[in-house]
Amino acid sequence: MNAEVKPRVIVIDDEHEVRTWLKGLLTTLGCEIVGEAENGREGLELFMKERPDLVLLDLMMPVMTGAETRKFILGEDPDAHIVLLTSVTDEKVVMAEFFAGVEYYLRKDRSPDEIKAALQENIEKVKSNLGKSRDNE
Amino acid sequence: MAKKKTPPKKALEDGGEALLAQTVQNIARGDFSSLEDLYALPGMDGVAPEVADLAESMGLILVKLEAREFHLENAAEVEERLKALNKLKDKHLGIAAHDLRNPISTIRGMSHMLVESELDDDTRRSFLESINAVSEQMLILVDDLLDVSVIESGKFDLTQIPGNLSTLIHERAELMAINAKDKDITLTTALDEVPDLPIDVDRMRHVIDNLLSNAVKFSPSGTTVHVSCEQKDDGLVFSVADQGPGIPQKDMDKLFGVFQKLDIQPTAGEKSTGLGLSIAKRIVDAHGGSILVESAVGKGSTFTVTIPIER
């Protein structure tokens, strides 16, 4: 059994309070926050600097949208685990992204329990992937 | 029925049939002129009253039909206008709902954790501060929304009383200088003595506050915001100039649009509803004035409001 590994996470969202909330939530779920960014461009730079295990990425942002940022991050690392943060009004955009291969997204406007469960699911996946790559070393 | 002297049938046989046919056709076009000739036919005097009544009734029907047609045309226009307003309302509601969702999700998420989870003191404090800040934001958004919907529905009346723009600006600038100081921004003023003017003081205050707060929001630390007010020809002109990032040409068109937020961000993470300038413009327009902006990327922005003295 591997030692409990703390996934390293970055949060990219243009709203300060959303970042505060998600950082707090991720910490209680056993993650280590290694950085945050308020737009896609900064988020990309942060990703390249920190190479986190998990990225929370807001869809609707100025300067560079979540969709564009995601493409750039995947360009840097095709295996990056990116969870898109959306709201019900972004549904159409998200569906389009799904068809473009997005695997993980999180509705910010769901109930706190559902959000927690969704994040936990993603965190477990990241942990098991980290475990696997450790085994392969 | 009156007693007939000559049976109408006989009168008609004397060439009256054609006239009758013509008369009916004419009446259908709203032309009652050949009725006289019809009445003049021998034997028609007996039935003339009935014909006259019939003609009158037909005439009335025609007039009513014409009136209804006229209203129908108007109705189509009214319907178009209502449809457009409805679409606009839906669009605003959609954007407002979207803008309110994030703050609500945040408050929900944070308060849930405050109740359910073990949080360290720093996290607990920052959550409570955020809930406070976010509630304020939502209140401002809702207030602005109410403002813009009142203004756009055209139901907004100005309460104009004699007011002094320089005095008003001075008062608001003093308040704003405190906020500015927190960001190490200097607020300077050059307010001439100007004559009193009938203005809606509350609304004008709103315009001034919006321009001042935008200038401070988008200015980096260490810069200066300058406010001036003077009389020029037949108007009072006041302007707010900042040394912020400036507005790109491509965004100039949407500047005064509703819910338009540009790519440039407030320099200390402040919030923006995207409604301030659109409300300000409508208020200035309602005073018969104008609001203009001069700006270029890297060169700051100057917003200038002109209010005419004679209106």
Tab-separated table of C-alpha atoms in Angstrom:
chain	number	residue	atom	x	y	z
A	1	MET	CA	0.000	0.000	0.000
A	2	ASN	CA	1.422	3.345	-0.995
A	3	ALA	CA	1.939	6.093	1.537
A	4	GLU	CA	-0.967	8.541	1.463
A	5	VAL	CA	-0.073	11.031	-1.232
A	6	LYS	CA	-1.430	14.567	-1.221
A	7	PRO	CA	-2.444	15.606	-4.730
A	8	ARG	CA	-0.999	18.955	-5.745
A	9	VAL	CA	-3.736	21.253	-7.071
A	10	ILE	CA	-4.040	24.614	-8.769
A	11	VAL	CA	-7.284	26.607	-9.004
A	12	ILE	CA	-7.915	28.867	-11.997
A	13	ASP	CA	-11.020	31.068	-11.670
A	14	ASP	CA	-11.519	34.786	-12.179
A	15	GLU	CA	-13.473	35.220	-8.940
A	16	HIS	CA	-11.438	35.631	-5.779
A	17	GLU	CA	-14.143	34.229	-3.499
A	18	VAL	CA	-14.704	31.150	-5.656
A	19	ARG	CA	-10.973	30.422	-5.383
A	20	THR	CA	-11.085	30.920	-1.600
A	21	TRP	CA	-13.992	28.519	-1.345
A	22	LEU	CA	-12.534	25.807	-3.570
A	23	LYS	CA	-9.076	26.031	-2.015
A	24	GLY	CA	-10.664	25.535	1.406
A	25	LEU	CA	-12.733	22.620	0.160
A	26	LEU	CA	-9.812	20.919	-1.572
A	27	THR	CA	-7.702	21.289	1.557
A	28	THR	CA	-10.315	19.589	3.716
A	29	LEU	CA	-10.396	16.808	1.127
A	30	GLY	CA	-6.689	16.194	1.581
A	31	CYS	CA	-5.106	18.183	-1.244
A	32	GLU	CA	-2.172	20.548	-1.286
A	33	ILE	CA	-2.867	23.873	-2.986
A	34	VAL	CA	0.246	24.846	-4.894
A	35	GLY	CA	-1.131	27.910	-6.617
A	36	GLU	CA	-4.076	29.881	-7.955
A	37	ALA	CA	-4.642	32.125	-10.944
A	38	GLU	CA	-7.330	34.555	-11.998
A	39	ASN	CA	-7.167	34.151	-15.747
A	40	GLY	CA	-6.191	31.546	-18.303
A	41	ARG	CA	-2.882	33.085	-19.230
A	42	GLU	CA	-1.653	33.182	-15.644
A	43	GLY	CA	-3.107	29.720	-15.128
A	44	LEU	CA	-1.095	28.329	-17.999
A	45	GLU	CA	2.113	29.883	-16.654
A	46	LEU	CA	1.318	28.451	-13.228
A	47	PHE	CA	0.704	25.007	-14.701
A	48	MET	CA	4.036	25.011	-16.473
A	49	LYS	CA	5.847	26.148	-13.334
A	50	GLU	CA	4.196	23.793	-10.818
A	51	ARG	CA	3.119	20.788	-12.914
A	52	PRO	CA	0.246	20.012	-10.507
A	53	ASP	CA	-1.607	16.689	-10.330
A	54	LEU	CA	-5.015	18.313	-10.587
A	55	VAL	CA	-6.272	21.490	-12.226
A	56	LEU	CA	-9.580	23.166	-11.443
A	57	LEU	CA	-10.380	25.422	-14.379
A	58	ASP	CA	-13.265	27.866	-14.719
A	59	LEU	CA	-14.944	27.920	-18.112
A	60	MET	CA	-15.986	31.572	-18.230
A	61	MET	CA	-13.023	33.892	-17.845
A	62	PRO	CA	-11.783	37.048	-19.529
A	63	VAL	CA	-8.465	37.298	-21.398
A	64	MET	CA	-8.348	33.565	-22.230
A	65	THR	CA	-11.425	31.361	-21.835
A	66	GLY	CA	-11.395	28.066	-19.937
A	67	ALA	CA	-11.789	26.156	-23.180
A	68	GLU	CA	-8.732	27.790	-24.722
A	69	THR	CA	-6.686	27.419	-21.552
A	70	ARG	CA	-7.551	23.742	-21.395
A	71	LYS	CA	-6.308	23.229	-24.941
A	72	PHE	CA	-2.993	24.889	-24.097
A	73	ILE	CA	-2.534	22.888	-20.899
A	74	LEU	CA	-3.296	19.625	-22.711
A	75	GLY	CA	-0.826	20.718	-25.342
A	76	GLU	CA	1.787	20.943	-22.621
A	77	ASP	CA	0.734	17.676	-20.964
A	78	PRO	CA	-1.867	15.471	-22.626
A	79	ASP	CA	-2.357	13.523	-19.385
A	80	ALA	CA	-3.176	16.583	-17.270
A	81	HIS	CA	-6.240	15.976	-15.121
A	82	ILE	CA	-8.389	19.048	-15.662
A	83	VAL	CA	-11.759	19.558	-14.036
A	84	LEU	CA	-13.793	22.272	-15.765
A	85	LEU	CA	-15.811	24.463	-13.441
A	86	THR	CA	-19.139	25.413	-14.901
A	87	SER	CA	-22.506	26.877	-14.106
A	88	VAL	CA	-25.868	25.769	-15.462
A	89	THR	CA	-25.860	28.630	-17.938
A	90	ASP	CA	-22.657	27.283	-19.459
A	91	GLU	CA	-24.316	23.939	-20.189
A	92	LYS	CA	-24.287	24.323	-23.977
A	93	VAL	CA	-20.605	25.211	-24.012
A	94	VAL	CA	-19.842	22.284	-21.728
A	95	MET	CA	-21.737	19.850	-23.933
A	96	ALA	CA	-19.735	21.072	-26.879
A	97	GLU	CA	-16.564	20.553	-24.875
A	98	PHE	CA	-17.693	17.057	-23.912
A	99	PHE	CA	-17.876	16.084	-27.504
A	100	ALA	CA	-14.395	17.496	-27.819
A	101	GLY	CA	-13.165	15.011	-25.230
A	102	VAL	CA	-13.564	16.753	-21.894
A	103	GLU	CA	-13.802	14.097	-19.235
A	104	TYR	CA	-14.292	15.965	-16.038
A	105	TYR	CA	-16.449	18.887	-15.158
A	106	LEU	CA	-17.984	20.255	-12.014
A	107	ARG	CA	-21.151	22.316	-11.725
A	108	LYS	CA	-20.450	25.085	-9.228
A	109	ASP	CA	-24.149	25.592	-8.670
A	110	ARG	CA	-24.909	22.061	-7.521
A	111	SER	CA	-25.417	21.419	-3.833
A	112	PRO	CA	-22.333	21.506	-1.589
A	113	ASP	CA	-22.638	17.742	-1.010
A	114	GLU	CA	-22.707	17.000	-4.718
A	115	ILE	CA	-19.727	19.273	-5.323
A	116	LYS	CA	-17.799	17.594	-2.522
A	117	ALA	CA	-18.622	14.141	-3.908
A	118	ALA	CA	-17.597	15.148	-7.433
A	119	LEU	CA	-14.295	16.556	-6.203
A	120	GLN	CA	-13.623	13.464	-4.107
A	121	GLU	CA	-14.170	11.288	-7.149
A	122	ASN	CA	-11.633	13.290	-9.110
A	123	ILE	CA	-9.171	13.288	-6.224
A	124	GLU	CA	-9.406	9.488	-5.885
A	125	LYS	CA	-8.732	9.123	-9.588
A	126	VAL	CA	-5.692	11.385	-9.363
A	127	LYS	CA	-4.403	9.499	-6.300
A	128	SER	CA	-4.757	6.151	-7.984
A	129	ASN	CA	-2.963	7.469	-11.075
A	130	LEU	CA	-0.180	8.813	-8.874
A	131	GLY	CA	-0.010	5.434	-7.159
A	132	LYS	CA	0.285	3.696	-10.510
A	133	SER	CA	3.070	5.917	-11.761
A	134	ARG	CA	4.884	5.385	-8.470
A	135	ASP	CA	4.604	1.632	-8.993
A	136	ASN	CA	6.036	2.053	-12.453
A	137	GLU	CA	9.126	3.865	-11.220
B	1	MET	CA	-92.926	51.036	-43.867
B	2	ALA	CA	-94.170	54.064	-45.712
B	3	LYS	CA	-96.839	53.847	-48.304
B	4	LYS	CA	-95.362	53.572	-51.703
B	5	LYS	CA	-96.681	55.670	-54.506
B	6	THR	CA	-94.964	53.867	-57.269
B	7	PRO	CA	-93.791	50.325	-56.712
B	8	PRO	CA	-89.979	50.363	-56.484
B	9	LYS	CA	-89.743	47.512	-58.939
B	10	LYS	CA	-91.210	49.737	-61.583
B	11	ALA	CA	-88.855	52.551	-60.686
B	12	LEU	CA	-85.929	50.202	-61.018
B	13	GLU	CA	-87.114	48.905	-64.331
B	14	ASP	CA	-86.825	52.446	-65.641
B	15	GLY	CA	-83.055	52.207	-65.703
B	16	GLY	CA	-82.812	52.328	-61.978
B	17	GLU	CA	-81.357	48.815	-61.777
B	18	ALA	CA	-78.105	49.863	-63.248
B	19	LEU	CA	-77.999	52.897	-61.008
B	20	LEU	CA	-78.764	50.745	-57.985
B	21	ALA	CA	-75.985	48.356	-58.889
B	22	GLN	CA	-73.605	51.248	-59.381
B	23	THR	CA	-74.699	52.880	-56.142
B	24	VAL	CA	-74.097	49.685	-54.177
B	25	GLN	CA	-70.633	49.351	-55.691
B	26	ASN	CA	-69.901	52.981	-54.864
B	27	ILE	CA	-71.028	52.582	-51.280
B	28	ALA	CA	-68.698	49.613	-50.988
B	29	ARG	CA	-65.904	52.009	-51.819
B	30	GLY	CA	-67.195	54.511	-49.279
B	31	ASP	CA	-68.692	56.746	-51.931
B	32	PHE	CA	-72.252	57.764	-51.100
B	33	SER	CA	-72.636	60.368	-53.824
B	34	SER	CA	-74.888	58.396	-56.205
B	35	LEU	CA	-77.477	57.896	-53.478
B	36	GLU	CA	-78.968	61.279	-54.405
B	37	ASP	CA	-79.556	60.142	-57.962
B	38	LEU	CA	-81.097	56.914	-56.707
B	39	TYR	CA	-83.512	58.800	-54.501
B	40	ALA	CA	-84.416	61.033	-57.412
B	41	LEU	CA	-85.774	58.115	-59.442
B	42	PRO	CA	-89.581	58.218	-59.709
B	43	GLY	CA	-91.116	55.764	-57.327
B	44	MET	CA	-88.073	55.649	-55.153
B	45	ASP	CA	-89.379	58.201	-52.702
B	46	GLY	CA	-91.343	55.433	-51.013
B	47	VAL	CA	-88.379	53.237	-50.401
B	48	ALA	CA	-85.891	56.017	-50.174
B	49	PRO	CA	-85.938	56.105	-46.340
B	50	GLU	CA	-85.161	52.351	-46.161
B	51	VAL	CA	-82.420	52.699	-48.697
B	52	ALA	CA	-81.113	55.664	-46.818
B	53	ASP	CA	-81.099	53.667	-43.584
B	54	LEU	CA	-79.380	50.783	-45.285
B	55	ALA	CA	-76.824	53.095	-46.807
B	56	GLU	CA	-76.230	54.732	-43.473
B	57	SER	CA	-75.740	51.373	-41.765
B	58	MET	CA	-73.386	50.238	-44.494
B	59	GLY	CA	-71.549	53.502	-44.196
B	60	LEU	CA	-71.171	53.056	-40.497
B	61	ILE	CA	-69.899	49.512	-40.983
B	62	LEU	CA	-67.314	50.830	-43.420
B	63	VAL	CA	-66.158	53.534	-41.086
B	64	LYS	CA	-65.799	51.046	-38.258
B	65	LEU	CA	-63.891	48.661	-40.486
B	66	GLU	CA	-61.538	51.424	-41.511
B	67	ALA	CA	-60.959	52.382	-37.915
B	68	ARG	CA	-60.257	48.759	-37.003
B	69	GLU	CA	-57.774	48.356	-39.841
B	70	PHE	CA	-55.950	51.417	-38.616
B	71	HIS	CA	-55.719	49.980	-35.113
B	72	LEU	CA	-54.546	46.668	-36.454
B	73	GLU	CA	-51.580	48.334	-38.092
B	74	ASN	CA	-50.675	49.985	-34.829
B	75	ALA	CA	-51.180	46.690	-33.019
B	76	ALA	CA	-48.549	45.031	-35.181
B	77	GLU	CA	-46.037	47.729	-34.305
B	78	VAL	CA	-46.916	47.519	-30.647
B	79	GLU	CA	-46.495	43.763	-30.741
B	80	GLU	CA	-43.064	44.088	-32.333
B	81	ARG	CA	-41.974	46.538	-29.685
B	82	LEU	CA	-43.287	44.327	-26.880
B	83	LYS	CA	-41.527	41.285	-28.312
B	84	ALA	CA	-38.251	43.189	-28.490
B	85	LEU	CA	-38.606	44.443	-24.913
B	86	ASN	CA	-39.447	40.966	-23.729
B	87	LYS	CA	-36.342	39.566	-25.398
B	88	LEU	CA	-34.241	42.280	-23.788
B	89	LYS	CA	-35.728	41.516	-20.392
B	90	ASP	CA	-35.011	37.816	-20.817
B	91	LYS	CA	-31.438	38.560	-21.836
B	92	HIS	CA	-30.907	40.758	-18.795
B	93	LEU	CA	-32.503	38.209	-16.515
B	94	GLY	CA	-30.248	35.543	-17.957
B	95	ILE	CA	-27.117	37.559	-17.409
B	96	ALA	CA	-28.254	38.636	-13.950
B	97	ALA	CA	-29.018	35.064	-12.965
B	98	HIS	CA	-25.609	34.006	-14.215
B	99	ASP	CA	-23.895	36.778	-12.296
B	100	LEU	CA	-25.749	35.876	-9.132
B	101	ARG	CA	-25.076	32.147	-9.387
B	102	ASN	CA	-21.384	32.309	-8.580
B	103	PRO	CA	-21.813	34.423	-5.440
B	104	ILE	CA	-24.650	32.164	-4.299
B	105	SER	CA	-22.653	28.984	-4.924
B	106	THR	CA	-19.726	30.455	-3.061
B	107	ILE	CA	-21.767	31.453	-0.015
B	108	ARG	CA	-23.466	28.098	-0.051
B	109	GLY	CA	-20.223	26.163	-0.325
B	110	MET	CA	-18.460	28.157	2.347
B	111	SER	CA	-21.291	28.148	4.869
B	112	HIS	CA	-21.704	24.419	4.338
B	113	MET	CA	-18.082	23.884	5.263
B	114	LEU	CA	-18.310	26.251	8.218
B	115	VAL	CA	-21.060	24.030	9.568
B	116	GLU	CA	-19.776	20.585	8.546
B	117	SER	CA	-16.011	20.655	8.474
B	118	GLU	CA	-13.134	21.180	10.815
B	119	LEU	CA	-11.497	24.319	9.535
B	120	ASP	CA	-8.430	26.086	10.853
B	121	ASP	CA	-8.870	29.621	12.166
B	122	ASP	CA	-7.378	31.329	9.103
B	123	THR	CA	-9.670	29.472	6.721
B	124	ARG	CA	-12.694	30.096	8.895
B	125	ARG	CA	-11.906	33.810	9.010
B	126	SER	CA	-11.325	34.121	5.281
B	127	PHE	CA	-14.580	32.254	4.583
B	128	LEU	CA	-16.551	34.611	6.816
B	129	GLU	CA	-14.911	37.651	5.198
B	130	SER	CA	-15.720	36.301	1.777
B	131	ILE	CA	-19.343	35.608	2.652
B	132	ASN	CA	-19.578	39.196	3.825
B	133	ALA	CA	-17.970	40.615	0.688
B	134	VAL	CA	-19.997	38.447	-1.651
B	135	SER	CA	-23.303	39.415	-0.022
B	136	GLU	CA	-22.419	43.072	-0.570
B	137	GLN	CA	-21.678	42.348	-4.219
B	138	MET	CA	-25.004	40.647	-4.743
B	139	LEU	CA	-26.848	43.537	-3.171
B	140	ILE	CA	-25.112	46.014	-5.477
B	141	LEU	CA	-25.928	43.864	-8.479
B	142	VAL	CA	-29.582	43.595	-7.565
B	143	ASP	CA	-29.815	47.347	-6.947
B	144	ASP	CA	-28.149	48.103	-10.258
B	145	LEU	CA	-30.458	45.671	-12.013
B	146	LEU	CA	-33.512	47.380	-10.617
B	147	ASP	CA	-32.069	50.703	-11.706
B	148	VAL	CA	-31.351	49.592	-15.224
B	149	SER	CA	-34.715	47.934	-15.695
B	150	VAL	CA	-36.536	51.037	-14.510
B	151	ILE	CA	-34.433	53.193	-16.788
B	152	GLU	CA	-34.785	50.926	-19.814
B	153	SER	CA	-38.527	50.558	-19.419
B	154	GLY	CA	-38.597	54.302	-19.887
B	155	LYS	CA	-40.466	54.787	-16.659
B	156	PHE	CA	-37.785	56.798	-15.048
B	157	ASP	CA	-38.540	60.321	-14.000
B	158	LEU	CA	-36.040	62.896	-12.978
B	159	THR	CA	-36.713	64.944	-9.881
B	160	GLN	CA	-34.926	68.122	-10.798
B	161	ILE	CA	-34.114	70.737	-8.218
B	162	PRO	CA	-31.426	73.433	-8.310
B	163	GLY	CA	-28.130	71.783	-7.445
B	164	ASN	CA	-24.483	72.655	-7.688
B	165	LEU	CA	-22.344	70.222	-9.642
B	166	SER	CA	-19.025	71.435	-8.257
B	167	THR	CA	-20.239	71.103	-4.694
B	168	LEU	CA	-21.640	67.649	-5.374
B	169	ILE	CA	-18.437	66.494	-7.054
B	170	HIS	CA	-16.344	67.894	-4.220
B	171	GLU	CA	-18.401	65.952	-1.675
B	172	ARG	CA	-18.151	62.671	-3.566
B	173	ALA	CA	-14.460	63.141	-4.324
B	174	GLU	CA	-13.698	63.611	-0.626
B	175	LEU	CA	-15.362	60.284	0.109
B	176	MET	CA	-13.658	58.532	-2.783
B	177	ALA	CA	-10.265	59.910	-1.751
B	178	ILE	CA	-10.405	57.632	1.295
B	179	ASN	CA	-10.815	54.521	-0.877
B	180	ALA	CA	-8.178	55.813	-3.235
B	181	LYS	CA	-5.699	56.238	-0.402
B	182	ASP	CA	-6.033	52.518	0.431
B	183	LYS	CA	-4.722	51.787	-3.041
B	184	ASP	CA	-2.124	54.557	-2.826
B	185	ILE	CA	-3.939	56.529	-5.525
B	186	THR	CA	-4.062	60.335	-5.338
B	187	LEU	CA	-7.307	62.106	-6.123
B	188	THR	CA	-6.900	65.717	-7.256
B	189	THR	CA	-9.617	68.205	-8.118
B	190	ALA	CA	-9.989	71.451	-10.056
B	191	LEU	CA	-13.584	72.492	-9.420
B	192	ASP	CA	-14.552	75.958	-10.636
B	193	GLU	CA	-17.401	77.910	-9.137
B	194	VAL	CA	-20.321	77.087	-11.335
B	195	PRO	CA	-23.934	78.233	-11.337
B	196	ASP	CA	-26.664	76.090	-9.824
B	197	LEU	CA	-28.587	73.979	-12.284
B	198	PRO	CA	-31.814	71.977	-12.128
B	199	ILE	CA	-30.563	68.421	-11.770
B	200	ASP	CA	-31.726	65.165	-10.245
B	201	VAL	CA	-29.249	65.303	-7.385
B	202	ASP	CA	-29.514	61.642	-6.337
B	203	ARG	CA	-29.025	60.405	-9.865
B	204	MET	CA	-26.210	62.806	-10.653
B	205	ARG	CA	-24.504	61.637	-7.469
B	206	HIS	CA	-24.811	58.123	-8.860
B	207	VAL	CA	-23.132	59.183	-12.114
B	208	ILE	CA	-20.280	60.936	-10.300
B	209	ASP	CA	-19.773	57.992	-7.953
B	210	ASN	CA	-19.674	55.601	-10.874
B	211	LEU	CA	-17.061	57.583	-12.802
B	212	LEU	CA	-14.931	58.152	-9.717
B	213	SER	CA	-15.118	54.545	-8.581
B	214	ASN	CA	-14.280	53.236	-12.065
B	215	ALA	CA	-11.248	55.516	-12.218
B	216	VAL	CA	-9.997	54.290	-8.851
B	217	LYS	CA	-10.856	50.648	-9.581
B	218	PHE	CA	-8.901	50.515	-12.797
B	219	SER	CA	-5.920	52.604	-11.704
B	220	PRO	CA	-2.719	51.017	-10.521
B	221	SER	CA	-1.076	52.011	-7.258
B	222	GLY	CA	0.850	55.248	-7.218
B	223	THR	CA	-1.146	56.999	-9.933
B	224	THR	CA	-3.399	60.058	-9.875
B	225	VAL	CA	-7.066	60.498	-10.687
B	226	HIS	CA	-7.975	64.066	-11.619
B	227	VAL	CA	-11.478	65.525	-11.496
B	228	SER	CA	-12.456	68.878	-12.928
B	229	CYS	CA	-15.612	70.919	-13.336
B	230	GLU	CA	-16.083	74.166	-15.255
B	231	GLN	CA	-18.539	76.122	-17.308
B	232	LYS	CA	-17.977	76.006	-21.053
B	233	ASP	CA	-20.207	77.992	-23.406
B	234	ASP	CA	-23.703	76.980	-22.464
B	235	GLY	CA	-22.975	73.891	-20.478
B	236	LEU	CA	-21.339	72.596	-17.367
B	237	VAL	CA	-18.572	70.150	-18.103
B	238	PHE	CA	-17.047	67.792	-15.601
B	239	SER	CA	-14.471	65.146	-16.280
B	240	VAL	CA	-12.658	62.311	-14.508
B	241	ALA	CA	-9.227	61.387	-15.809
B	242	ASP	CA	-7.246	58.328	-14.745
B	243	GLN	CA	-3.830	56.901	-15.518
B	244	GLY	CA	-5.101	53.352	-15.790
B	245	PRO	CA	-4.582	50.866	-18.611
B	246	GLY	CA	-6.796	52.731	-21.074
B	247	ILE	CA	-9.566	51.236	-23.163
B	248	PRO	CA	-8.775	49.374	-26.388
B	249	GLN	CA	-10.455	50.717	-29.524
B	250	LYS	CA	-12.325	47.439	-29.999
B	251	ASP	CA	-14.099	47.888	-26.671
B	252	MET	CA	-15.168	51.495	-27.162
B	253	ASP	CA	-18.496	50.508	-28.666
B	254	LYS	CA	-19.567	48.296	-25.819
B	255	LEU	CA	-18.448	50.654	-23.094
B	256	PHE	CA	-21.907	51.965	-22.295
B	257	GLY	CA	-23.703	48.697	-22.999
B	258	VAL	CA	-25.563	46.797	-20.358
B	259	PHE	CA	-23.622	44.031	-18.567
B	260	GLN	CA	-20.560	44.697	-20.664
B	261	LYS	CA	-17.377	43.903	-18.833
B	262	LEU	CA	-14.153	44.486	-20.643
B	263	ASP	CA	-10.995	42.397	-20.549
B	264	ILE	CA	-9.192	44.921	-18.358
B	265	GLN	CA	-9.510	44.008	-14.711
B	266	PRO	CA	-9.829	46.158	-11.608
B	267	THR	CA	-6.355	46.445	-10.153
B	268	ALA	CA	-7.179	45.276	-6.625
B	269	GLY	CA	-9.645	42.516	-7.473
B	270	GLU	CA	-12.673	44.738	-7.004
B	271	LYS	CA	-16.019	43.728	-8.427
B	272	SER	CA	-17.836	45.181	-11.412
B	273	THR	CA	-21.474	44.619	-12.324
B	274	GLY	CA	-21.045	45.871	-15.861
B	275	LEU	CA	-24.053	48.127	-15.383
B	276	GLY	CA	-22.577	51.329	-13.967
B	277	LEU	CA	-21.713	53.129	-17.190
B	278	SER	CA	-24.929	52.171	-18.948
B	279	ILE	CA	-26.945	53.577	-16.058
B	280	ALA	CA	-24.746	56.684	-15.941
B	281	LYS	CA	-25.218	57.309	-19.651
B	282	ARG	CA	-28.977	57.037	-19.415
B	283	ILE	CA	-29.085	59.462	-16.523
B	284	VAL	CA	-26.895	61.967	-18.371
B	285	ASP	CA	-28.981	61.566	-21.545
B	286	ALA	CA	-32.141	62.193	-19.550
B	287	HIS	CA	-30.643	65.515	-18.440
B	288	GLY	CA	-30.179	66.425	-22.083
B	289	GLY	CA	-26.447	65.996	-21.697
B	290	SER	CA	-23.736	63.794	-23.123
B	291	ILE	CA	-20.974	61.569	-21.844
B	292	LEU	CA	-17.826	61.000	-23.847
B	293	VAL	CA	-14.654	59.055	-23.305
B	294	GLU	CA	-11.145	59.656	-24.544
B	295	SER	CA	-8.847	56.749	-24.073
B	296	ALA	CA	-5.993	54.753	-25.539
B	297	VAL	CA	-4.219	51.628	-24.358
B	298	GLY	CA	-1.397	52.577	-22.028
B	299	LYS	CA	-2.528	56.189	-21.861
B	300	GLY	CA	-5.372	56.163	-19.319
B	301	SER	CA	-8.940	57.321	-19.801
B	302	THR	CA	-10.876	60.549	-19.440
B	303	PHE	CA	-14.642	60.526	-19.108
B	304	THR	CA	-16.320	63.863	-19.800
B	305	VAL	CA	-19.919	64.729	-18.971
B	306	THR	CA	-21.598	67.821	-20.378
B	307	ILE	CA	-24.894	69.068	-18.968
B	308	PRO	CA	-26.530	71.930	-20.881
B	309	ILE	CA	-27.685	74.910	-18.857
B	310	GLU	CA	-30.680	75.651	-21.070
B	311	ARG	CA	-32.926	72.680	-21.736
